[in-house]
Amino acid sequence: MTSPIDFPFVLSPAQIAQYGRDGFLRLSGVLDPYTLGHYGAEITRQTLALNTQTAALEERSTYDRAFLQVMNLWQSSGVVRRFVFGQRLAGIAAALMGVQSVRLYHDQSLYKEPSGGITPAHADQYYWPLASDQTITVWIPLQAVPAEMGPLAFYTGSHRTALGRDLPISDESEVQITAAMEAQGFALDDRPYALGDVSFHAGWTFHRAGANTSNRPRSVMTMIYMDAAMRLAEPVNHMQAADRDRWCPGATVGEVIDTPLNPVVFPA
Ligand SMILES: O=C(O)CCC(=O)C(=O)O
């Protein structure tokens, strides 16, 4: 029997069009509670085991208060590797981008602790030395995320504006991007996530998350997939240079990013 993480999820043409128009898509019932419980327990266990952040929340920067961030868990755990290489989520990403196949850029666990701070507004692709915008972040809550736990919130249609694309995640990005989004009329979609909901957002879609004011952790797994034909671009800031060295080691500017860290995930 096909595993739930490999079973195809059929998108309607309207959903694909909605992603293109809004720059993100929320889907319900993508993963069942048993599957989320099985993989989620290992993801959270690995996150806490590999975490190196030990400072108290009040001693950290705004960025570091937002979440514990542990990357490329697929390299540390066979169970997580199975999840990251699952065909269901990667297949949705391919369909939304309109590409035949997708590669992994990297995965990351984003664990917003109880009393963890806001995730300042930003666009992910600021950090990525990638030659096209055919990128997608899959955001998978491992439990429901009601408003008080900091659900990921998207500025609808904001992938079409360039204003703010030069800002890293910071207090400044939160102030400047939220003001720019309001001025340009990009509405914030900050609905909560039920268990099994998963969202997909494009690399240039601006988004943020509120603080976790609950007494429970908000454990989330993310995978960043890119068009399998993605080429490495010359980094335009020092964060992109660092990302190139860390996530695409050995890749050459102008060439397809075909390194051992960037395997084709879909189709298997
Ligand atoms: O989980 C969060 O609070 C932020 C996530 C995010 O910015 C992303 O996955 O692109």
mmCIF file of C-alpha atoms and ligand atoms in Angstrom:
data_model
loop_
_atom_site.group_PDB
_atom_site.id
_atom_site.type_symbol
_atom_site.label_atom_id
_atom_site.label_comp_id
_atom_site.label_asym_id
_atom_site.label_seq_id
_atom_site.Cartn_x
_atom_site.Cartn_y
_atom_site.Cartn_z
ATOM 1 C CA MET A 1 0.000 0.000 0.000
ATOM 2 C CA THR A 2 1.244 3.497 -0.809
ATOM 3 C CA SER A 3 2.377 5.408 2.280
ATOM 4 C CA PRO A 4 0.319 8.534 3.128
ATOM 5 C CA ILE A 5 3.450 10.669 2.612
ATOM 6 C CA ASP A 6 3.738 9.372 -0.967
ATOM 7 C CA PHE A 7 0.085 9.258 -1.936
ATOM 8 C CA PRO A 8 -0.657 11.861 -4.654
ATOM 9 C CA PHE A 9 -2.711 14.909 -3.674
ATOM 10 C CA VAL A 10 -4.683 16.107 -6.665
ATOM 11 C CA LEU A 11 -4.893 19.881 -7.008
ATOM 12 C CA SER A 12 -7.670 21.528 -8.977
ATOM 13 C CA PRO A 13 -6.812 24.028 -11.733
ATOM 14 C CA ALA A 14 -8.456 26.683 -9.507
ATOM 15 C CA GLN A 15 -6.034 25.910 -6.648
ATOM 16 C CA ILE A 16 -3.025 26.137 -8.969
ATOM 17 C CA ALA A 17 -4.340 29.445 -10.334
ATOM 18 C CA GLN A 18 -4.895 30.690 -6.771
ATOM 19 C CA TYR A 19 -1.272 29.928 -5.875
ATOM 20 C CA GLY A 20 -0.088 31.870 -8.923
ATOM 21 C CA ARG A 21 -2.317 34.813 -8.053
ATOM 22 C CA ASP A 22 -1.737 34.954 -4.275
ATOM 23 C CA GLY A 23 1.814 33.585 -3.968
ATOM 24 C CA PHE A 24 0.731 30.983 -1.401
ATOM 25 C CA LEU A 25 -1.829 28.251 -0.893
ATOM 26 C CA ARG A 26 -3.225 26.664 2.261
ATOM 27 C CA LEU A 27 -4.524 23.123 1.962
ATOM 28 C CA SER A 28 -6.546 21.144 4.520
ATOM 29 C CA GLY A 29 -6.331 17.450 5.259
ATOM 30 C CA VAL A 30 -2.965 16.994 3.559
ATOM 31 C CA LEU A 31 -1.542 14.713 6.271
ATOM 32 C CA ASP A 32 -3.514 12.574 8.707
ATOM 33 C CA PRO A 33 -3.024 12.741 12.506
ATOM 34 C CA TYR A 34 -1.275 9.362 12.706
ATOM 35 C CA THR A 35 1.281 10.311 10.033
ATOM 36 C CA LEU A 36 1.881 13.709 11.624
ATOM 37 C CA GLY A 37 2.274 12.072 15.030
ATOM 38 C CA HIS A 38 4.759 9.499 13.727
ATOM 39 C CA TYR A 39 7.047 11.855 11.784
ATOM 40 C CA GLY A 40 6.370 14.846 14.049
ATOM 41 C CA ALA A 41 7.633 13.060 17.155
ATOM 42 C CA GLU A 42 10.961 12.287 15.447
ATOM 43 C CA ILE A 43 11.277 15.801 13.960
ATOM 44 C CA THR A 44 10.696 17.415 17.346
ATOM 45 C CA ARG A 45 13.033 14.945 19.074
ATOM 46 C CA GLN A 46 15.798 15.659 16.546
ATOM 47 C CA THR A 47 15.193 19.412 16.796
ATOM 48 C CA LEU A 48 15.654 19.440 20.552
ATOM 49 C CA ALA A 49 18.624 17.052 20.398
ATOM 50 C CA LEU A 50 20.483 19.079 17.723
ATOM 51 C CA ASN A 51 19.519 22.564 18.930
ATOM 52 C CA THR A 52 22.501 24.712 19.955
ATOM 53 C CA GLN A 53 20.547 27.729 21.233
ATOM 54 C CA THR A 54 20.919 27.846 25.002
ATOM 55 C CA ALA A 55 20.468 31.558 25.829
ATOM 56 C CA ALA A 56 17.343 32.603 27.716
ATOM 57 C CA LEU A 57 14.653 34.108 25.457
ATOM 58 C CA GLU A 58 15.068 37.596 26.918
ATOM 59 C CA GLU A 59 18.803 37.581 26.122
ATOM 60 C CA ARG A 60 18.349 36.775 22.418
ATOM 61 C CA SER A 61 17.969 38.919 19.291
ATOM 62 C CA THR A 62 14.524 39.286 17.702
ATOM 63 C CA TYR A 63 15.507 36.651 15.112
ATOM 64 C CA ASP A 64 16.666 34.181 17.735
ATOM 65 C CA ARG A 65 13.567 34.699 19.880
ATOM 66 C CA ALA A 66 11.357 33.701 16.921
ATOM 67 C CA PHE A 67 12.241 30.002 16.963
ATOM 68 C CA LEU A 68 14.810 27.301 17.478
ATOM 69 C CA GLN A 69 16.014 26.614 13.946
ATOM 70 C CA VAL A 70 17.601 23.301 13.019
ATOM 71 C CA MET A 71 18.408 22.582 9.399
ATOM 72 C CA ASN A 72 18.804 19.563 7.151
ATOM 73 C CA LEU A 73 17.375 17.103 9.636
ATOM 74 C CA TRP A 74 17.137 14.659 6.711
ATOM 75 C CA GLN A 75 20.862 14.098 7.101
ATOM 76 C CA SER A 76 20.530 13.152 10.786
ATOM 77 C CA SER A 77 17.558 10.816 10.807
ATOM 78 C CA GLY A 78 16.337 8.123 8.432
ATOM 79 C CA VAL A 79 12.771 8.757 9.574
ATOM 80 C CA VAL A 80 12.995 12.465 8.755
ATOM 81 C CA ARG A 81 14.718 11.661 5.475
ATOM 82 C CA ARG A 82 11.732 9.522 4.540
ATOM 83 C CA PHE A 83 9.423 12.463 5.323
ATOM 84 C CA VAL A 84 11.458 15.055 3.384
ATOM 85 C CA PHE A 85 11.619 12.721 0.383
ATOM 86 C CA GLY A 86 7.888 11.974 0.500
ATOM 87 C CA GLN A 87 6.168 12.313 -2.865
ATOM 88 C CA ARG A 88 2.918 13.892 -1.691
ATOM 89 C CA LEU A 89 4.240 17.304 -0.575
ATOM 90 C CA ALA A 90 6.989 17.507 -3.195
ATOM 91 C CA GLY A 91 4.431 16.571 -5.861
ATOM 92 C CA ILE A 92 2.163 19.415 -4.761
ATOM 93 C CA ALA A 93 5.155 21.781 -4.922
ATOM 94 C CA ALA A 94 5.939 20.645 -8.484
ATOM 95 C CA ALA A 95 2.327 21.096 -9.584
ATOM 96 C CA LEU A 96 2.082 24.574 -8.049
ATOM 97 C CA MET A 97 5.312 25.700 -9.717
ATOM 98 C CA GLY A 98 4.332 24.022 -12.967
ATOM 99 C CA VAL A 99 7.586 22.071 -13.196
ATOM 100 C CA GLN A 100 8.254 18.387 -13.944
ATOM 101 C CA SER A 101 10.577 17.724 -11.040
ATOM 102 C CA VAL A 102 11.851 19.340 -7.856
ATOM 103 C CA ARG A 103 15.072 19.268 -5.871
ATOM 104 C CA LEU A 104 15.655 19.919 -2.216
ATOM 105 C CA TYR A 105 17.263 23.248 -1.316
ATOM 106 C CA HIS A 106 17.212 22.408 2.382
ATOM 107 C CA ASP A 107 14.804 21.480 5.145
ATOM 108 C CA GLN A 108 14.439 23.217 8.472
ATOM 109 C CA SER A 109 12.575 22.733 11.689
ATOM 110 C CA LEU A 110 11.161 25.952 13.182
ATOM 111 C CA TYR A 111 10.241 25.441 16.806
ATOM 112 C CA LYS A 112 8.585 28.467 18.385
ATOM 113 C CA GLU A 113 8.957 27.999 22.102
ATOM 114 C CA PRO A 114 6.264 28.987 24.608
ATOM 115 C CA SER A 115 6.654 32.816 24.897
ATOM 116 C CA GLY A 116 8.716 32.770 21.680
ATOM 117 C CA GLY A 117 8.633 36.073 19.802
ATOM 118 C CA ILE A 118 7.289 37.190 16.450
ATOM 119 C CA THR A 119 8.782 36.071 13.159
ATOM 120 C CA PRO A 120 9.445 39.469 11.510
ATOM 121 C CA ALA A 121 8.078 40.057 8.015
ATOM 122 C CA HIS A 122 10.382 38.931 5.207
ATOM 123 C CA ALA A 123 10.667 37.057 1.896
ATOM 124 C CA ASP A 124 12.717 33.847 1.967
ATOM 125 C CA GLN A 125 14.415 34.349 -1.368
ATOM 126 C CA TYR A 126 16.446 37.266 0.037
ATOM 127 C CA TYR A 127 18.655 34.470 1.460
ATOM 128 C CA TRP A 128 18.934 32.279 -1.635
ATOM 129 C CA PRO A 129 21.473 32.517 -4.500
ATOM 130 C CA LEU A 130 19.000 31.042 -6.978
ATOM 131 C CA ALA A 131 18.585 32.101 -10.603
ATOM 132 C CA SER A 132 14.775 31.907 -10.825
ATOM 133 C CA ASP A 133 11.736 32.348 -8.607
ATOM 134 C CA GLN A 134 10.683 28.681 -9.033
ATOM 135 C CA THR A 135 11.001 27.971 -5.325
ATOM 136 C CA ILE A 136 8.496 26.915 -2.721
ATOM 137 C CA THR A 137 8.543 26.574 1.045
ATOM 138 C CA VAL A 138 6.240 23.905 2.448
ATOM 139 C CA TRP A 139 5.194 24.796 6.009
ATOM 140 C CA ILE A 140 3.936 21.791 7.981
ATOM 141 C CA PRO A 141 2.647 22.359 11.510
ATOM 142 C CA LEU A 142 3.093 19.253 13.639
ATOM 143 C CA GLN A 143 0.117 20.255 15.797
ATOM 144 C CA ALA A 144 -2.734 22.676 15.237
ATOM 145 C CA VAL A 145 -1.607 26.330 15.309
ATOM 146 C CA PRO A 146 -4.299 28.631 16.708
ATOM 147 C CA ALA A 147 -3.792 32.416 16.610
ATOM 148 C CA GLU A 148 -2.031 32.511 19.990
ATOM 149 C CA MET A 149 0.716 30.100 18.815
ATOM 150 C CA GLY A 150 1.929 32.163 15.838
ATOM 151 C CA PRO A 151 0.493 30.726 12.608
ATOM 152 C CA LEU A 152 2.392 31.665 9.454
ATOM 153 C CA ALA A 153 0.636 34.654 7.831
ATOM 154 C CA PHE A 154 0.962 35.752 4.205
ATOM 155 C CA TYR A 155 0.584 39.063 2.417
ATOM 156 C CA THR A 156 -1.727 38.067 -0.420
ATOM 157 C CA GLY A 157 -0.243 38.783 -3.844
ATOM 158 C CA SER A 158 2.958 40.269 -2.400
ATOM 159 C CA HIS A 159 5.243 38.054 -4.516
ATOM 160 C CA ARG A 160 4.684 40.612 -7.273
ATOM 161 C CA THR A 161 6.239 43.585 -5.444
ATOM 162 C CA ALA A 162 9.978 44.173 -5.174
ATOM 163 C CA LEU A 163 9.744 46.651 -2.293
ATOM 164 C CA GLY A 164 11.403 45.099 0.768
ATOM 165 C CA ARG A 165 13.190 42.266 -1.054
ATOM 166 C CA ASP A 166 16.531 43.638 0.130
ATOM 167 C CA LEU A 167 15.732 43.235 3.841
ATOM 168 C CA PRO A 168 16.897 40.357 6.077
ATOM 169 C CA ILE A 169 14.677 39.188 8.941
ATOM 170 C CA SER A 170 14.999 41.902 11.568
ATOM 171 C CA ASP A 171 13.150 44.532 13.580
ATOM 172 C CA GLU A 172 13.666 46.794 10.573
ATOM 173 C CA SER A 173 12.080 44.308 8.136
ATOM 174 C CA GLU A 174 9.054 43.989 10.396
ATOM 175 C CA VAL A 175 8.520 47.756 10.472
ATOM 176 C CA GLN A 176 9.347 48.510 6.854
ATOM 177 C CA ILE A 177 7.681 45.518 5.200
ATOM 178 C CA THR A 178 4.465 45.648 7.224
ATOM 179 C CA ALA A 179 4.183 49.368 6.356
ATOM 180 C CA ALA A 180 4.944 48.714 2.671
ATOM 181 C CA MET A 181 2.377 45.887 2.520
ATOM 182 C CA GLU A 182 -0.301 48.050 4.050
ATOM 183 C CA ALA A 183 0.529 50.972 1.760
ATOM 184 C CA GLN A 184 0.262 48.723 -1.301
ATOM 185 C CA GLY A 185 -2.944 47.037 -0.132
ATOM 186 C CA PHE A 186 -1.641 43.474 0.249
ATOM 187 C CA ALA A 187 -4.053 41.915 2.761
ATOM 188 C CA LEU A 188 -2.615 39.740 5.532
ATOM 189 C CA ASP A 189 -4.032 36.199 5.635
ATOM 190 C CA ASP A 190 -3.322 35.111 9.205
ATOM 191 C CA ARG A 191 -5.818 32.317 9.648
ATOM 192 C CA PRO A 192 -5.015 29.544 12.155
ATOM 193 C CA TYR A 193 -3.966 26.065 11.007
ATOM 194 C CA ALA A 194 -5.943 22.955 11.921
ATOM 195 C CA LEU A 195 -4.086 19.663 12.329
ATOM 196 C CA GLY A 196 -3.361 18.384 8.813
ATOM 197 C CA ASP A 197 -3.301 21.839 7.196
ATOM 198 C CA VAL A 198 -0.159 22.581 5.188
ATOM 199 C CA SER A 199 0.777 25.785 3.375
ATOM 200 C CA PHE A 200 2.970 26.415 0.343
ATOM 201 C CA HIS A 201 4.521 29.813 -0.340
ATOM 202 C CA ALA A 202 6.702 31.209 -3.079
ATOM 203 C CA GLY A 203 10.210 32.482 -2.371
ATOM 204 C CA TRP A 204 9.238 36.122 -2.898
ATOM 205 C CA THR A 205 5.947 36.071 -0.985
ATOM 206 C CA PHE A 206 6.199 38.279 2.087
ATOM 207 C CA HIS A 207 5.096 36.644 5.313
ATOM 208 C CA ARG A 208 5.407 36.880 9.077
ATOM 209 C CA ALA A 209 4.172 35.090 12.198
ATOM 210 C CA GLY A 210 2.921 36.319 15.545
ATOM 211 C CA ALA A 211 4.431 35.426 18.918
ATOM 212 C CA ASN A 212 3.638 32.193 20.712
ATOM 213 C CA THR A 213 1.737 33.487 23.725
ATOM 214 C CA SER A 214 0.578 29.996 24.692
ATOM 215 C CA ASN A 215 2.343 27.660 27.097
ATOM 216 C CA ARG A 216 2.847 25.022 24.365
ATOM 217 C CA PRO A 217 5.601 24.838 21.760
ATOM 218 C CA ARG A 218 4.710 25.424 18.100
ATOM 219 C CA SER A 219 6.650 22.703 16.301
ATOM 220 C CA VAL A 220 6.813 23.098 12.517
ATOM 221 C CA MET A 221 8.739 21.302 9.786
ATOM 222 C CA THR A 222 9.528 23.036 6.518
ATOM 223 C CA MET A 223 10.989 21.890 3.245
ATOM 224 C CA ILE A 224 12.293 24.232 0.592
ATOM 225 C CA TYR A 225 11.931 22.711 -2.853
ATOM 226 C CA MET A 226 13.124 24.244 -6.094
ATOM 227 C CA ASP A 227 12.747 23.530 -9.788
ATOM 228 C CA ALA A 228 15.135 20.630 -10.539
ATOM 229 C CA ALA A 229 16.572 22.796 -13.338
ATOM 230 C CA MET A 230 17.481 25.605 -10.896
ATOM 231 C CA ARG A 231 20.840 27.246 -11.574
ATOM 232 C CA LEU A 232 23.125 28.877 -9.066
ATOM 233 C CA ALA A 233 23.170 32.685 -9.233
ATOM 234 C CA GLU A 234 26.006 34.974 -8.169
ATOM 235 C CA PRO A 235 25.209 35.868 -4.530
ATOM 236 C CA VAL A 236 23.982 39.437 -4.134
ATOM 237 C CA ASN A 237 24.517 39.672 -0.359
ATOM 238 C CA HIS A 238 26.657 37.956 2.268
ATOM 239 C CA MET A 239 23.730 35.805 3.441
ATOM 240 C CA GLN A 240 23.395 34.353 -0.063
ATOM 241 C CA ALA A 241 27.130 33.676 -0.155
ATOM 242 C CA ALA A 242 26.832 31.806 3.147
ATOM 243 C CA ASP A 243 23.807 29.869 1.861
ATOM 244 C CA ARG A 244 25.694 28.896 -1.302
ATOM 245 C CA ASP A 245 28.557 27.470 0.736
ATOM 246 C CA ARG A 246 26.298 25.694 3.212
ATOM 247 C CA TRP A 247 23.420 24.381 1.099
ATOM 248 C CA CYS A 248 24.907 24.051 -2.409
ATOM 249 C CA PRO A 249 28.546 23.146 -1.752
ATOM 250 C CA GLY A 250 30.449 22.657 -4.992
ATOM 251 C CA ALA A 251 27.769 24.200 -7.232
ATOM 252 C CA THR A 252 28.959 26.566 -9.981
ATOM 253 C CA VAL A 253 27.384 29.916 -10.846
ATOM 254 C CA GLY A 254 25.270 29.516 -13.987
ATOM 255 C CA GLU A 255 25.076 25.706 -13.681
ATOM 256 C CA VAL A 256 22.253 23.462 -12.431
ATOM 257 C CA ILE A 257 22.555 22.949 -8.662
ATOM 258 C CA ASP A 258 23.157 19.217 -8.845
ATOM 259 C CA THR A 259 25.061 18.519 -5.629
ATOM 260 C CA PRO A 260 24.717 15.633 -3.143
ATOM 261 C CA LEU A 261 22.887 18.065 -0.811
ATOM 262 C CA ASN A 262 20.347 18.953 -3.513
ATOM 263 C CA PRO A 263 18.912 15.642 -4.717
ATOM 264 C CA VAL A 264 15.905 15.441 -6.990
ATOM 265 C CA VAL A 265 13.087 14.504 -4.612
ATOM 266 C CA PHE A 266 10.156 14.367 -7.022
ATOM 267 C CA PRO A 267 9.561 12.255 -8.955
ATOM 268 C CA ALA A 268 11.325 9.571 -6.912
HETATM 269 O O1 LIG B 1 7.663 29.492 11.187
HETATM 270 C C1 LIG B 1 7.844 30.700 11.210
HETATM 271 O O2 LIG B 1 7.537 31.407 12.183
HETATM 272 C C2 LIG B 1 8.437 31.372 10.009
HETATM 273 C C3 LIG B 1 8.533 30.453 8.849
HETATM 274 C C4 LIG B 1 9.069 31.086 7.620
HETATM 275 O O3 LIG B 1 9.339 32.254 7.547
HETATM 276 C C5 LIG B 1 9.267 30.214 6.463
HETATM 277 O O4 LIG B 1 9.124 28.999 6.581
HETATM 278 O O5 LIG B 1 9.555 30.750 5.380
#
